[in-house]
Amino acid sequence: MNKKAPSTANVKQAGKISVFTFAIMNIVAVVSLRGLPAEAEYGLSSVFYYVFAAAFFLVPVSLVAAELATGWPEKGGIFRWVGEAFGPRLAFMAMFLLFVQVCVWFPTALTFGAVSLAFIGPDQTFDAALSQNKFFVLAIVLAIYWFATFVAFKGVSAFTLLSKWGGIIGTIIPAIILIILGFAFYLSGAKIQIDLSWSELIPDFSNFNNVVLAASIFLFYAGMEMNAIHVKDLDNPTRSYPLAIGMAALGTVVIFIMGTLAIAFVIPSTEINLTQSLLVAYFDMFHWAGLGFLAPVMAICLAIGVLAGIVTWVAGPSTGLLEVAKAGYMPRFWQHTNKNGMATHILLVQGIIVSFLAVTFVVLPSVEAAYQILSQLAAVIYLTLYMLMFSSAIYLRFSQPNRPRPYHVPGGKKGLYIVAGVGFTASLTAFAFSFIPPSQIAVGSPTVFMSILIGLSALFIAIPLVIYAIRKPHWRDENSDFAPFTWQIEDVHPGLQNHSDLHTDSVTASHKERQGAQS
């Protein structure tokens, strides 16, 4: 039984993620190019917005998610965190809203894909007109989405390769090319379309419309919490995690700033279109560089990137909702899976929701208007989730103060309250602004715009609350391995303080042992 102890080097290498790798994982999870035109409209002042949002949203999200993910690492993510703090009702609402948020996000991402496909032709004028054709966009959105759903039915192995290479071809490479061409254009001495004087760096806060549309930049940084679960795979997470997050935040901000400025250099702010301008910028820069033949190739690359992202996200949230459903939160109908283990009924309903929202493109006055309202609806839902996450972190420091957390937000209890409080305030502010129609975009009647946004938000919040209220004991799958909340195992109400100092892994393991012994 006497074994040679492994060397320190081997221990560090086994199952560990390097700081640099973790930083890259977070950059890839967050960076998307499709939203850059919205901020390019602000010219140099977009730099201020990016830095401000990173400091008051990106960093708090990253640090708080790491504490929650290491303290309560069992299946469920935000469902687990909210449930530990506030109980299963709000936990189920959070999981359902995550599912719906992705459904709302699909049409906006696919709109970008449809516009990309429209620009593969040789005539930019015709391509631009085609990209504004609502029926063309709707047809492409539905075709790509249902194709992605078909692929998802085939299981994880069917889309893993597409996801990996699609991300490289459709996001990483285009971002590098955009920045290189944009700054080459600037350095060549060509006439740029923005003023780079220092006075332009600080936004004009007297113009309320600037604040409204710019508030959407917070959601540019959404997703950094996705990799928080891997913080325990870092060597010395207390030191390594903040370092990796700092690198990721810096890299993400640099990509966003330089990519946005590259577009602003080429396209006048008055001509920026939220769905077209990225493609137009590529077209103009490639022709300026004498590489016009590459513009359609870039359009295809961007479309591939959209498809890869859609295929990955079609299955992700539906799998999380399936686990929660099997734990007894949704009827057996929603727990149906095929031979590949995919949640077929949830995927089909998800497709129906996406199709319904996509038809909005025909109802609203322009593709750009539909893009904006769905983007703001996704923002409202996602920001609701972030407010729940920050609230949970604050409350869990009170309700489970002794629960081991391998990673703590720096500064003790006061540090957590400050960081999570800043994140909550930023999320709440952006949430409020998301209900205001931007005057820069023709969205038809502002009353109709706000009515649709408020009505759909209220509907999506009400649905999970109704489902939870009518839940039945027989909904739970007897084979579900979804762990109860620690307060359920330890028989403590979530509204009361629980002074247990056992890690949740130990609590769950002992519960499973007792369950096994009883059976």
XYZ file of N, CA, C and O in Angstrom, residues 267-432:
664
model
N -17.343 53.299 -41.756
C -18.752 53.613 -42.006
C -19.183 54.821 -41.193
O -19.030 54.818 -39.959
N -19.756 55.873 -41.818
C -20.249 57.039 -41.073
C -21.333 56.610 -40.078
O -22.125 55.713 -40.360
N -21.375 57.259 -38.915
C -22.333 56.873 -37.874
C -23.773 56.982 -38.354
O -24.644 56.211 -37.936
N -24.036 57.936 -39.265
C -25.406 58.115 -39.760
C -25.841 56.992 -40.695
O -27.031 56.856 -40.982
N -24.894 56.201 -41.173
C -25.216 55.126 -42.117
C -25.103 53.739 -41.484
O -25.281 52.727 -42.171
N -24.840 53.691 -40.178
C -24.675 52.394 -39.518
C -26.020 51.699 -39.366
O -26.998 52.291 -38.919
N -26.051 50.444 -39.770
C -27.236 49.597 -39.664
C -26.876 48.425 -38.756
O -25.833 47.794 -38.931
N -27.733 48.118 -37.790
C -27.385 47.114 -36.787
C -27.155 45.731 -37.375
O -26.407 44.933 -36.828
N -27.825 45.422 -38.473
C -27.697 44.080 -39.041
C -26.737 44.010 -40.218
O -26.201 42.948 -40.511
N -26.499 45.136 -40.911
C -25.709 45.105 -42.139
C -24.284 45.603 -41.997
O -23.394 45.173 -42.730
N -24.053 46.515 -41.048
C -22.821 47.308 -41.087
C -21.542 46.502 -40.943
O -20.507 46.879 -41.497
N -21.560 45.410 -40.207
C -20.350 44.593 -40.096
C -19.960 44.046 -41.457
O -18.787 44.080 -41.845
N -20.950 43.549 -42.216
C -20.668 43.011 -43.546
C -20.219 44.111 -44.499
O -19.315 43.921 -45.326
N -20.859 45.283 -44.393
C -20.477 46.413 -45.247
C -19.040 46.836 -44.943
O -18.269 47.154 -45.857
N -18.669 46.831 -43.658
C -17.301 47.208 -43.285
C -16.291 46.238 -43.892
O -15.265 46.653 -44.444
N -16.558 44.951 -43.807
C -15.679 43.962 -44.437
C -15.588 44.213 -45.939
O -14.498 44.186 -46.527
N -16.743 44.436 -46.571
C -16.792 44.655 -48.020
C -15.912 45.847 -48.397
O -15.075 45.762 -49.310
N -16.105 46.981 -47.678
C -15.351 48.199 -48.014
C -13.859 48.025 -47.747
O -13.012 48.457 -48.551
N -13.501 47.376 -46.644
C -12.081 47.232 -46.304
C -11.368 46.259 -47.238
O -10.219 46.483 -47.623
N -12.048 45.186 -47.618
C -11.438 44.246 -48.563
C -11.208 44.918 -49.922
O -10.164 44.717 -50.556
N -12.171 45.710 -50.370
C -12.002 46.402 -51.658
C -10.919 47.461 -51.560
O -10.152 47.655 -52.518
N -10.827 48.137 -50.426
C -9.756 49.122 -50.237
C -8.391 48.441 -50.307
O -7.431 48.994 -50.853
N -8.304 47.237 -49.769
C -7.028 46.506 -49.752
C -6.759 45.761 -51.054
O -5.734 45.082 -51.175
N -7.681 45.875 -52.021
C -7.505 45.162 -53.277
C -7.806 43.683 -53.175
O -7.338 42.881 -53.996
N -8.596 43.306 -52.154
C -8.937 41.894 -51.923
C -10.450 41.703 -51.952
O -11.011 40.914 -51.171
N -11.090 42.413 -52.845
C -12.542 42.384 -52.893
C -13.141 40.997 -53.030
O -14.246 40.735 -52.539
N -12.422 40.084 -53.652
C -12.932 38.723 -53.858
C -13.109 37.971 -52.539
O -13.808 36.953 -52.481
N -12.483 38.473 -51.452
C -12.583 37.796 -50.161
C -13.830 38.204 -49.361
O -14.165 37.550 -48.371
N -14.497 39.285 -49.782
C -15.673 39.751 -49.027
C -16.764 38.684 -48.938
O -17.284 38.415 -47.851
N -17.141 38.039 -50.055
C -18.153 36.977 -49.937
C -17.679 35.802 -49.086
O -18.483 35.173 -48.395
N -16.365 35.519 -49.123
C -15.824 34.432 -48.307
C -16.017 34.742 -46.830
O -16.396 33.878 -46.027
N -15.770 36.011 -46.456
C -15.949 36.407 -45.054
C -17.407 36.300 -44.647
O -17.728 35.907 -43.512
N -18.319 36.647 -45.558
C -19.745 36.532 -45.263
C -20.113 35.078 -44.976
O -20.879 34.790 -44.050
N -19.557 34.165 -45.745
C -19.817 32.730 -45.524
C -19.237 32.295 -44.177
O -19.868 31.535 -43.422
N -18.032 32.765 -43.848
C -17.407 32.418 -42.565
C -18.282 32.857 -41.400
O -18.496 32.102 -40.440
N -18.800 34.084 -41.470
C -19.643 34.593 -40.389
C -20.923 33.772 -40.262
O -21.396 33.501 -39.155
N -21.485 33.377 -41.399
C -22.691 32.544 -41.374
C -22.398 31.182 -40.741
O -23.216 30.642 -39.989
N -21.216 30.619 -41.042
C -20.819 29.341 -40.437
C -20.699 29.495 -38.920
O -21.112 28.621 -38.149
N -20.138 30.624 -38.487
C -20.010 30.880 -37.061
C -21.359 30.933 -36.369
O -21.531 30.413 -35.258
N -22.337 31.558 -37.035
C -23.690 31.629 -36.478
C -24.285 30.237 -36.366
O -24.866 29.862 -35.334
N -24.143 29.440 -37.432
C -24.689 28.081 -37.421
C -24.066 27.255 -36.295
O -24.771 26.536 -35.575
N -22.755 27.376 -36.122
C -22.075 26.614 -35.070
C -22.588 27.003 -33.693
O -22.835 26.146 -32.833
N -22.767 28.303 -33.482
C -23.273 28.769 -32.198
C -24.694 28.304 -31.945
O -25.043 27.894 -30.834
N -25.521 28.346 -32.987
C -26.919 27.941 -32.844
C -27.011 26.453 -32.520
O -27.753 26.036 -31.623
N -26.256 25.635 -33.239
C -26.300 24.187 -33.007
C -25.920 23.866 -31.565
O -26.534 23.023 -30.905
N -24.911 24.558 -31.045
C -24.472 24.322 -29.677
C -25.532 24.746 -28.666
O -25.856 24.018 -27.730
N -26.111 25.934 -28.885
C -27.056 26.482 -27.917
C -28.440 25.851 -28.011
O -29.216 25.923 -27.057
N -28.774 25.248 -29.142
C -30.068 24.569 -29.255
C -30.179 23.485 -28.194
O -31.218 23.304 -27.543
N -29.098 22.747 -27.986
C -29.125 21.613 -27.059
C -28.826 21.999 -25.619
O -29.346 21.370 -24.689
N -28.003 23.031 -25.392
C -27.540 23.361 -24.054
C -28.624 23.628 -23.020
O -28.823 22.837 -22.087
N -29.368 24.736 -23.138
C -30.399 25.053 -22.139
C -31.499 24.004 -22.064
O -32.065 23.777 -20.994
N -31.812 23.354 -23.181
C -32.849 22.321 -23.153
C -32.415 21.142 -22.287
O -33.229 20.520 -21.600
N -31.108 20.848 -22.289
C -30.588 19.775 -21.445
C -30.709 20.143 -19.967
O -31.088 19.317 -19.128
N -30.404 21.403 -19.634
C -30.547 21.866 -18.257
C -31.994 21.814 -17.796
O -32.288 21.384 -16.666
N -32.906 22.245 -18.663
C -34.325 22.223 -18.316
C -34.812 20.780 -18.161
O -35.666 20.489 -17.312
N -34.277 19.869 -18.960
C -34.646 18.448 -18.856
C -34.264 17.898 -17.478
O -35.064 17.179 -16.851
N -33.061 18.216 -17.009
C -32.620 17.742 -15.693
C -33.547 18.249 -14.590
O -33.918 17.506 -13.671
N -33.924 19.518 -14.684
C -34.811 20.107 -13.689
C -36.203 19.488 -13.786
O -36.862 19.233 -12.772
N -36.657 19.236 -15.013
C -37.971 18.617 -15.217
C -38.012 17.234 -14.557
O -38.980 16.886 -13.870
N -36.948 16.454 -14.757
C -36.899 15.110 -14.179
C -36.841 15.148 -12.652
O -37.201 14.176 -11.984
N -36.396 16.256 -12.102
C -36.344 16.405 -10.644
C -37.729 16.684 -10.061
O -37.866 16.824 -8.843
N -38.738 16.770 -10.949
C -40.110 16.917 -10.485
C -40.725 18.279 -10.688
O -41.799 18.562 -10.147
N -40.101 19.119 -11.519
C -40.597 20.480 -11.685
C -41.454 20.671 -12.935
O -42.056 21.725 -13.109
N -41.508 19.651 -13.815
C -42.329 19.749 -15.014
C -42.974 18.389 -15.298
O -42.414 17.346 -14.917
N -44.137 18.375 -15.969
C -44.827 17.109 -16.251
C -43.966 16.139 -17.061
O -43.000 16.537 -17.731
N -44.332 14.871 -17.011
C -43.574 13.820 -17.691
C -43.457 14.061 -19.194
O -42.490 13.627 -19.819
N -44.428 14.747 -19.780
C -44.379 15.033 -21.215
C -43.066 15.712 -21.593
O -42.481 15.437 -22.639
N -42.603 16.617 -20.718
C -41.405 17.403 -21.012
C -40.122 16.620 -20.761
O -39.039 17.092 -21.062
N -40.243 15.433 -20.194
C -39.065 14.638 -19.856
C -38.728 13.600 -20.921
O -37.797 12.821 -20.756
N -39.448 13.607 -22.009
C -39.254 12.605 -23.057
C -37.906 12.816 -23.749
O -37.540 13.945 -24.107
N -37.171 11.730 -23.942
C -35.894 11.792 -24.652
C -35.866 10.740 -25.754
O -36.606 9.752 -25.708
N -35.007 10.963 -26.745
C -34.857 9.972 -27.807
C -33.696 9.040 -27.481
O -33.102 9.105 -26.399
N -33.344 8.183 -28.413
C -32.292 7.195 -28.163
C -30.929 7.828 -27.940
O -30.018 7.187 -27.409
N -30.787 9.096 -28.360
C -29.524 9.797 -28.165
C -29.504 10.607 -26.864
O -28.559 11.348 -26.593
N -30.571 10.481 -26.082
C -30.639 11.184 -24.809
C -31.012 12.648 -24.909
O -30.875 13.398 -23.939
N -31.496 13.083 -26.071
C -31.854 14.485 -26.267
C -33.324 14.719 -25.892
O -34.184 13.873 -26.140
N -33.598 15.893 -25.325
C -34.945 16.236 -24.845
C -35.840 16.616 -26.026
O -36.006 17.796 -26.346
N -36.433 15.629 -26.671
C -37.155 15.859 -27.929
C -38.328 16.819 -27.788
O -38.494 17.739 -28.589
N -39.156 16.635 -26.772
C -40.334 17.490 -26.636
C -39.942 18.930 -26.288
O -40.542 19.877 -26.807
N -38.943 19.080 -25.427
C -38.473 20.427 -25.098
C -37.889 21.099 -26.331
O -38.141 22.278 -26.594
N -37.124 20.355 -27.118
C -36.532 20.916 -28.339
C -37.608 21.344 -29.332
O -37.481 22.384 -29.992
N -38.659 20.553 -29.450
C -39.740 20.901 -30.380
C -40.481 22.156 -29.925
O -40.775 23.043 -30.732
N -40.787 22.238 -28.640
C -41.459 23.434 -28.120
C -40.544 24.648 -28.256
O -40.993 25.750 -28.595
N -39.260 24.454 -27.995
C -38.292 25.526 -28.187
C -38.328 26.029 -29.620
O -38.321 27.240 -29.880
N -38.428 25.093 -30.568
C -38.494 25.471 -31.980
C -39.753 26.246 -32.306
O -39.725 27.196 -33.107
N -40.864 25.878 -31.695
C -42.123 26.594 -31.931
C -42.031 28.025 -31.398
O -42.462 28.979 -32.058
N -41.425 28.189 -30.207
C -41.257 29.533 -29.640
C -40.378 30.393 -30.543
O -40.691 31.544 -30.846
N -39.263 29.815 -30.987
C -38.340 30.550 -31.861
C -39.042 30.943 -33.162
O -38.904 32.072 -33.641
N -39.819 30.024 -33.725
C -40.532 30.306 -34.974
C -41.540 31.431 -34.778
O -41.677 32.327 -35.630
N -42.253 31.403 -33.644
C -43.228 32.462 -33.351
C -42.545 33.822 -33.245
O -43.009 34.823 -33.801
N -41.426 33.867 -32.530
C -40.711 35.130 -32.378
C -40.126 35.600 -33.705
O -40.073 36.802 -33.986
N -39.700 34.650 -34.530
C -39.127 35.014 -35.832
C -40.167 35.676 -36.733
O -39.838 36.548 -37.546
N -41.419 35.283 -36.590
C -42.489 35.880 -37.400
C -42.645 37.368 -37.072
O -43.197 38.134 -37.852
N -42.101 37.774 -35.918
C -42.105 39.196 -35.561
C -41.460 40.030 -36.657
O -41.782 41.204 -36.851
N -40.538 39.416 -37.404
C -39.880 40.134 -38.494
C -40.876 40.611 -39.542
O -40.646 41.604 -40.232
N -41.979 39.913 -39.703
C -42.979 40.284 -40.700
C -43.899 41.365 -40.147
O -44.422 42.194 -40.879
N -44.078 41.392 -38.811
C -45.021 42.311 -38.194
C -44.425 43.704 -38.012
O -45.072 44.712 -38.305
N -43.206 43.770 -37.542
C -42.579 45.065 -37.287
C -42.151 45.731 -38.595
O -41.983 45.055 -39.615
N -41.939 47.054 -38.580
C -41.714 47.787 -39.826
C -40.421 47.474 -40.563
O -40.301 47.768 -41.729
N -39.440 46.909 -39.896
C -38.186 46.610 -40.579
C -37.481 45.465 -39.870
O -37.771 45.148 -38.715
N -36.543 44.851 -40.594
C -35.724 43.800 -39.990
C -34.954 44.365 -38.802
O -34.824 43.739 -37.757
N -34.455 45.584 -38.956
C -33.681 46.210 -37.898
C -34.527 46.409 -36.641
O -34.068 46.226 -35.512
N -35.806 46.788 -36.815
C -36.697 46.992 -35.677
C -36.947 45.675 -34.953
O -36.937 45.613 -33.718
N -37.187 44.608 -35.712
C -37.402 43.291 -35.100
C -36.153 42.840 -34.357
O -36.234 42.294 -33.250
N -35.008 43.061 -34.985
C -33.729 42.713 -34.365
C -33.586 43.422 -33.023
O -33.189 42.828 -32.023
N -33.948 44.713 -32.985
C -33.775 45.494 -31.775
C -34.722 45.061 -30.667
O -34.329 44.925 -29.507
N -35.995 44.814 -31.004
C -36.940 44.457 -29.946
C -36.614 43.084 -29.356
O -36.705 42.878 -28.141
N -36.201 42.142 -30.191
C -35.834 40.824 -29.667
C -34.539 40.896 -28.860
O -34.381 40.197 -27.857
N -33.619 41.750 -29.294
C -32.380 41.938 -28.535
C -32.685 42.505 -27.153
O -32.118 42.073 -26.144
N -33.598 43.478 -27.095
C -33.928 44.094 -25.814
C -34.737 43.142 -24.935
O -34.611 43.160 -23.711
N -35.575 42.292 -25.544
C -36.304 41.289 -24.769
C -35.325 40.287 -24.155
O -35.445 39.918 -22.974
N -34.353 39.856 -24.949
C -33.325 38.950 -24.427
C -32.547 39.613 -23.301
O -32.206 38.975 -22.294
N -32.297 40.923 -23.441
C -31.578 41.656 -22.401
C -32.383 41.711 -21.111
O -31.845 41.504 -20.017
N -33.679 41.982 -21.222
C -34.548 42.057 -20.042
C -34.512 40.732 -19.274
O -34.368 40.706 -18.048
N -34.633 39.626 -20.004
C -34.669 38.312 -19.359
C -33.310 37.968 -18.752
O -33.223 37.504 -17.609
N -32.247 38.197 -19.514
C -30.915 37.840 -19.023
C -30.545 38.684 -17.799
O -29.957 38.194 -16.830
N -30.896 39.967 -17.830
C -30.576 40.842 -16.707
C -31.372 40.459 -15.459
O -30.905 40.627 -14.333
N -32.575 39.925 -15.649
C -33.342 39.398 -14.522
C -32.579 38.250 -13.865
O -32.502 38.156 -12.633
N -31.997 37.383 -14.695
C -31.204 36.272 -14.175
C -29.977 36.759 -13.411
O -29.625 36.218 -12.357
N -29.324 37.786 -13.941
C -28.142 38.305 -13.259
C -28.510 38.945 -11.922
O -27.775 38.812 -10.940
N -29.648 39.640 -11.867
C -30.072 40.210 -10.590
C -30.351 39.109 -9.570
O -30.035 39.244 -8.386
N -30.942 38.002 -10.025
C -31.164 36.864 -9.142
C -29.833 36.262 -8.672
O -29.684 35.872 -7.513
N -28.859 36.201 -9.579
C -27.558 35.632 -9.233
C -26.844 36.482 -8.181
O -26.339 35.963 -7.171
N -26.804 37.794 -8.391
C -26.141 38.682 -7.429
C -26.861 38.655 -6.081
O -26.222 38.633 -5.022
N -28.198 38.653 -6.118
C -28.975 38.598 -4.870
C -28.689 37.305 -4.114
O -28.568 37.302 -2.879
N -28.589 36.198 -4.861
C -28.322 34.904 -4.230
C -26.971 34.893 -3.534
O -26.832 34.377 -2.418
N -25.960 35.454 -4.191
C -24.623 35.481 -3.596
C -24.619 36.275 -2.294
O -24.009 35.861 -1.295
N -25.304 37.410 -2.299
C -25.364 38.247 -1.095
C -26.112 37.510 0.021
O -25.656 37.448 1.164
N -27.255 36.925 -0.323
C -28.066 36.281 0.709
C -27.396 35.021 1.261
O -27.499 34.723 2.458
N -26.691 34.281 0.401
C -26.032 33.058 0.864
C -24.889 33.349 1.833
O -24.553 32.501 2.659
N -24.285 34.529 1.744
C -23.277 34.895 2.737
C -23.923 35.058 4.116
O -23.268 34.911 5.144
N -25.244 35.376 4.124
C -25.981 35.482 5.382
C -26.546 34.131 5.816
O -26.379 33.713 6.968
N -27.212 33.426 4.868
C -27.934 32.209 5.239
C -27.031 30.988 5.404
O -27.339 30.087 6.187
N -25.909 30.941 4.679
C -24.970 29.822 4.811
C -23.544 30.379 4.962
O -22.681 30.154 4.112
N -23.307 31.109 6.046
C -22.024 31.820 6.185
C -20.813 30.905 6.313
O -19.706 31.301 5.937
N -21.008 29.689 6.832
C -19.871 28.796 7.066
C -19.670 27.766 5.964
O -18.774 26.922 6.069
N -20.521 27.816 4.944
C -20.397 26.839 3.863
C -19.057 27.042 3.154
O -18.755 28.162 2.712
N -18.225 26.004 3.040
C -16.926 26.168 2.370
C -17.084 26.617 0.919
O -17.906 26.082 0.172
N -16.296 27.601 0.568
C -16.260 28.103 -0.803
C -14.793 28.124 -1.231
O -14.036 28.992 -0.774
N -14.365 27.193 -2.102
C -12.956 27.179 -2.518
C -12.478 28.511 -3.084
O -11.296 28.835 -2.984
N -13.398 29.272 -3.650
C -13.031 30.621 -4.099
C -13.956 31.628 -3.437
O -15.181 31.463 -3.437
N -13.378 32.670 -2.843
C -14.140 33.755 -2.239
C -13.892 35.043 -3.013
O -12.766 35.308 -3.438
N -14.920 35.841 -3.174
C -14.721 37.188 -3.704
C -13.806 37.925 -2.736
O -14.022 37.879 -1.515
N -12.750 38.569 -3.226
C -11.792 39.238 -2.333
C -12.465 40.270 -1.425
O -13.451 40.898 -1.806
N -11.916 40.427 -0.220
C -12.421 41.453 0.685
C -13.392 40.970 1.729
O -14.033 41.789 2.407
N -13.538 39.640 1.851
C -14.443 39.107 2.856
C -15.900 39.432 2.562
O -16.288 39.672 1.417
N -16.701 39.466 3.634
C -18.128 39.722 3.461
C -18.382 41.104 2.856
O -19.220 41.263 1.965
N -17.620 42.096 3.327
C -17.795 43.453 2.803
C -17.434 43.501 1.316
O -18.134 44.161 0.515
N -16.365 42.805 0.942
C -15.972 42.783 -0.469
C -17.038 42.169 -1.346
O -17.344 42.677 -2.434
N -17.631 41.061 -0.875
C -18.709 40.414 -1.637
C -19.902 41.336 -1.772
O -20.491 41.474 -2.856
N -20.274 42.000 -0.686
C -21.429 42.902 -0.730
C -21.193 44.052 -1.711
O -22.104 44.465 -2.433
N -19.961 44.565 -1.739
C -19.658 45.668 -2.661
C -19.692 45.191 -4.110
O -20.348 45.795 -4.968
N -18.977 44.077 -4.385
C -18.888 43.578 -5.762
C -20.263 43.153 -6.285
O -20.684 43.554 -7.372
N -20.987 42.342 -5.487
C -22.305 41.890 -5.920
C -23.297 43.049 -5.963
O -24.185 43.092 -6.823
N -23.147 44.005 -5.030
C -24.036 45.168 -5.030
C -23.850 46.029 -6.263
O -24.824 46.506 -6.860
N -22.591 46.221 -6.659
C -22.309 46.978 -7.885
C -22.893 46.259 -9.103
O -23.518 46.874 -9.969
N -22.689 44.936 -9.167
C -23.225 44.157 -10.283
C -24.741 44.209 -10.329
O -25.331 44.349 -11.411
N -25.385 44.103 -9.166
C -26.853 44.157 -9.120
C -27.357 45.521 -9.575
O -28.305 45.622 -10.358
N -26.724 46.586 -9.092
C -27.142 47.943 -9.474
C -26.968 48.172 -10.969
O -27.842 48.756 -11.630
N -25.847 47.706 -11.517
C -25.608 47.851 -12.963
C -26.655 47.073 -13.756
O -27.190 47.568 -14.753
N -26.958 45.852 -13.305
C -27.961 45.030 -13.999
C -29.335 45.673 -13.927
O -30.083 45.696 -14.914
N -29.688 46.206 -12.762
C -30.986 46.855 -12.592
C -31.104 48.090 -13.474
O -32.156 48.335 -14.096
N -30.028 48.870 -13.561
C -30.036 50.069 -14.406
C -30.227 49.708 -15.875
O -31.062 50.290 -16.572
N -29.453 48.732 -16.346
C -29.585 48.291 -17.741
C -30.960 47.676 -17.981
O -31.549 47.848 -19.060
N -31.489 46.963 -16.994
C -32.829 46.375 -17.088
C -33.873 47.461 -17.324
O -34.740 47.345 -18.197
N -33.809 48.545 -16.559
C -34.778 49.640 -16.703
C -34.664 50.295 -18.076
O -35.673 50.578 -18.735
